[in-house]
């Protein structure tokens, strides 16, 4: 901020005059300097996959969206009527590249839910096709 002091010819004390036209610009510049450099802390992200469960003739069907997940990175457990799905989608590391956008999400998938009733473990089957379990 600039302060200009001017002496009055009448011998009155010095009176400060502020250059008000520059003050908003300086405040804006200071705010931009503070906020543009701030980034929120990156917490480990837990992704919750979208799931549909429906009952057909003599079967209970569950479909869960797990885009970008390989079978080797998938862990499914069933205990009675409690189902847990865990998976991890790793970020692709590329060196010496310039990103123009980064919208894809990476992290751990976790979904636990109660099934409508306990299922017979001997009759359970699962497939992962085009990112849908």
mmCIF file of C-alpha atoms in Angstrom:
data_model
loop_
_atom_site.group_PDB
_atom_site.id
_atom_site.type_symbol
_atom_site.label_atom_id
_atom_site.label_comp_id
_atom_site.label_asym_id
_atom_site.label_seq_id
_atom_site.Cartn_x
_atom_site.Cartn_y
_atom_site.Cartn_z
ATOM 1 C CA UNK A 1 0.000 0.000 0.000
ATOM 2 C CA UNK A 2 1.280 3.467 -0.810
ATOM 3 C CA UNK A 3 0.817 6.375 1.581
ATOM 4 C CA UNK A 4 1.398 9.877 0.304
ATOM 5 C CA UNK A 5 2.005 12.650 2.805
ATOM 6 C CA UNK A 6 1.296 16.213 1.740
ATOM 7 C CA UNK A 7 2.097 19.353 3.645
ATOM 8 C CA UNK A 8 -0.572 21.995 3.784
ATOM 9 C CA UNK A 9 0.649 25.569 3.209
ATOM 10 C CA UNK A 10 -1.407 26.732 6.166
ATOM 11 C CA UNK A 11 0.938 25.007 8.613
ATOM 12 C CA UNK A 12 -1.555 22.310 9.425
ATOM 13 C CA UNK A 13 -0.209 18.864 10.361
ATOM 14 C CA UNK A 14 0.584 16.299 7.685
ATOM 15 C CA UNK A 15 -2.470 14.492 6.384
ATOM 16 C CA UNK A 16 -2.137 11.044 4.801
ATOM 17 C CA UNK A 17 -3.913 10.412 1.521
ATOM 18 C CA UNK A 18 -4.385 6.834 0.367
ATOM 19 C CA UNK A 19 -4.352 5.903 -3.252
ATOM 20 C CA UNK A 20 -7.658 4.107 -3.128
ATOM 21 C CA UNK A 21 -7.554 3.182 -6.791
ATOM 22 C CA UNK A 22 -4.598 0.840 -6.206
ATOM 23 C CA UNK A 23 -5.750 -0.646 -2.910
ATOM 24 C CA UNK A 24 -8.278 -3.164 -4.347
ATOM 25 C CA UNK A 25 -5.661 -4.341 -6.840
ATOM 26 C CA UNK A 26 -3.091 -4.822 -4.081
ATOM 27 C CA UNK A 27 -5.588 -6.722 -1.909
ATOM 28 C CA UNK A 28 -6.515 -8.897 -4.871
ATOM 29 C CA UNK A 29 -2.826 -9.537 -5.600
ATOM 30 C CA UNK A 30 -2.146 -10.486 -1.965
ATOM 31 C CA UNK A 31 -5.185 -12.808 -1.828
ATOM 32 C CA UNK A 32 -4.160 -14.471 -5.104
ATOM 33 C CA UNK A 33 -0.626 -14.971 -3.790
ATOM 34 C CA UNK A 34 -1.931 -16.674 -0.644
ATOM 35 C CA UNK A 35 -4.715 -18.826 -2.153
ATOM 36 C CA UNK A 36 -3.105 -19.829 -5.450
ATOM 37 C CA UNK A 37 -0.276 -21.565 -3.634
ATOM 38 C CA UNK A 38 -2.569 -23.435 -1.215
ATOM 39 C CA UNK A 39 -3.639 -26.968 -1.997
ATOM 40 C CA UNK A 40 -5.826 -29.159 0.237
ATOM 41 C CA UNK A 41 -4.046 -32.096 1.851
ATOM 42 C CA UNK A 42 -4.366 -35.320 -0.107
ATOM 43 C CA UNK A 43 -6.035 -37.952 2.010
ATOM 44 C CA UNK A 44 -6.115 -41.579 1.031
ATOM 45 C CA UNK A 45 -9.213 -41.885 -1.048
ATOM 46 C CA UNK A 46 -11.697 -44.683 -0.443
ATOM 47 C CA UNK A 47 -13.895 -45.224 -3.468
ATOM 48 C CA UNK A 48 -17.351 -46.738 -2.964
ATOM 49 C CA UNK A 49 -18.413 -48.708 -6.039
ATOM 50 C CA UNK A 50 -21.990 -48.449 -7.260
ATOM 51 C CA UNK A 51 -23.847 -51.707 -6.718
ATOM 52 C CA UNK A 52 -27.151 -53.263 -7.781
ATOM 53 C CA UNK A 53 -28.570 -56.342 -6.054
ATOM 54 C CA UNK A 54 -31.636 -58.082 -7.366
ATOM 55 C CA UNK A 55 -33.286 -61.467 -6.993
ATOM 56 C CA UNK A 56 -34.079 -63.633 -9.990
ATOM 57 C CA UNK A 57 -35.516 -67.122 -10.180
ATOM 58 C CA UNK A 58 -33.523 -69.202 -7.661
ATOM 59 C CA UNK A 59 -30.658 -66.699 -7.584
ATOM 60 C CA UNK A 60 -29.437 -63.531 -5.933
ATOM 61 C CA UNK A 61 -27.518 -61.322 -8.396
ATOM 62 C CA UNK A 62 -25.152 -58.511 -7.511
ATOM 63 C CA UNK A 63 -23.534 -56.180 -10.067
ATOM 64 C CA UNK A 64 -20.821 -53.774 -8.981
ATOM 65 C CA UNK A 65 -18.960 -51.226 -11.106
ATOM 66 C CA UNK A 66 -15.186 -51.538 -10.686
ATOM 67 C CA UNK A 67 -13.629 -49.733 -13.653
ATOM 68 C CA UNK A 68 -9.939 -50.361 -14.203
ATOM 69 C CA UNK A 69 -9.700 -53.240 -11.695
ATOM 70 C CA UNK A 70 -7.864 -56.491 -12.497
ATOM 71 C CA UNK A 71 -8.987 -59.797 -10.980
ATOM 72 C CA UNK A 72 -5.687 -60.061 -9.103
ATOM 73 C CA UNK A 73 -6.452 -56.761 -7.291
ATOM 74 C CA UNK A 74 -9.923 -57.893 -6.165
ATOM 75 C CA UNK A 75 -10.826 -59.428 -2.798
ATOM 76 C CA UNK A 76 -14.394 -60.652 -2.119
ATOM 77 C CA UNK A 77 -15.460 -62.153 1.207
ATOM 78 C CA UNK A 78 -18.845 -63.427 2.347
ATOM 79 C CA UNK A 79 -19.575 -64.291 5.948
ATOM 80 C CA UNK A 80 -23.181 -65.369 6.413
ATOM 81 C CA UNK A 81 -25.174 -62.480 4.961
ATOM 82 C CA UNK A 82 -22.298 -59.959 5.112
ATOM 83 C CA UNK A 83 -20.523 -59.208 1.792
ATOM 84 C CA UNK A 84 -17.296 -57.196 1.516
ATOM 85 C CA UNK A 85 -15.624 -56.140 -1.730
ATOM 86 C CA UNK A 86 -12.114 -54.687 -1.654
ATOM 87 C CA UNK A 87 -9.995 -53.614 -4.612
ATOM 88 C CA UNK A 88 -7.243 -51.164 -5.414
ATOM 89 C CA UNK A 89 -6.839 -49.055 -8.523
ATOM 90 C CA UNK A 90 -3.241 -47.934 -8.845
ATOM 91 C CA UNK A 91 -2.300 -44.662 -10.485
ATOM 92 C CA UNK A 92 -0.377 -44.998 -13.718
ATOM 93 C CA UNK A 93 3.050 -43.439 -13.227
ATOM 94 C CA UNK A 94 4.398 -41.610 -16.254
ATOM 95 C CA UNK A 95 7.634 -39.698 -16.096
ATOM 96 C CA UNK A 96 8.427 -36.521 -17.996
ATOM 97 C CA UNK A 97 4.891 -35.797 -19.138
ATOM 98 C CA UNK A 98 2.766 -32.682 -18.893
ATOM 99 C CA UNK A 99 -0.803 -33.307 -17.742
ATOM 100 C CA UNK A 100 -3.483 -31.056 -19.175
ATOM 101 C CA UNK A 101 -6.310 -32.719 -17.251
ATOM 102 C CA UNK A 102 -6.352 -35.332 -14.467
ATOM 103 C CA UNK A 103 -9.891 -36.434 -13.698
ATOM 104 C CA UNK A 104 -9.559 -40.200 -13.257
ATOM 105 C CA UNK A 105 -9.762 -41.452 -9.683
ATOM 106 C CA UNK A 106 -7.376 -43.856 -8.002
ATOM 107 C CA UNK A 107 -7.349 -45.484 -4.613
ATOM 108 C CA UNK A 108 -8.984 -48.258 -2.639
ATOM 109 C CA UNK A 109 -12.460 -49.534 -3.444
ATOM 110 C CA UNK A 110 -14.361 -50.735 -0.404
ATOM 111 C CA UNK A 111 -17.978 -51.816 -0.160
ATOM 112 C CA UNK A 112 -19.565 -53.799 2.671
ATOM 113 C CA UNK A 113 -23.244 -54.608 2.779
ATOM 114 C CA UNK A 114 -25.758 -56.945 4.253
ATOM 115 C CA UNK A 115 -27.355 -59.335 1.771
ATOM 116 C CA UNK A 116 -31.112 -59.977 2.044
ATOM 117 C CA UNK A 117 -30.364 -63.441 3.450
ATOM 118 C CA UNK A 118 -27.373 -65.783 3.994
ATOM 119 C CA UNK A 119 -26.174 -67.473 0.805
ATOM 120 C CA UNK A 120 -24.884 -70.991 0.172
ATOM 121 C CA UNK A 121 -21.117 -70.575 -0.271
ATOM 122 C CA UNK A 122 -20.926 -73.680 -2.501
ATOM 123 C CA UNK A 123 -23.209 -72.028 -5.074
ATOM 124 C CA UNK A 124 -21.396 -68.669 -5.308
ATOM 125 C CA UNK A 125 -19.782 -67.678 -8.603
ATOM 126 C CA UNK A 126 -18.289 -64.387 -9.763
ATOM 127 C CA UNK A 127 -17.120 -62.891 -13.056
ATOM 128 C CA UNK A 128 -15.429 -59.598 -13.818
ATOM 129 C CA UNK A 129 -16.277 -58.384 -17.315
ATOM 130 C CA UNK A 130 -15.645 -54.881 -18.684
ATOM 131 C CA UNK A 131 -15.250 -53.444 -15.178
ATOM 132 C CA UNK A 132 -18.493 -54.962 -13.845
ATOM 133 C CA UNK A 133 -18.333 -57.658 -11.156
#
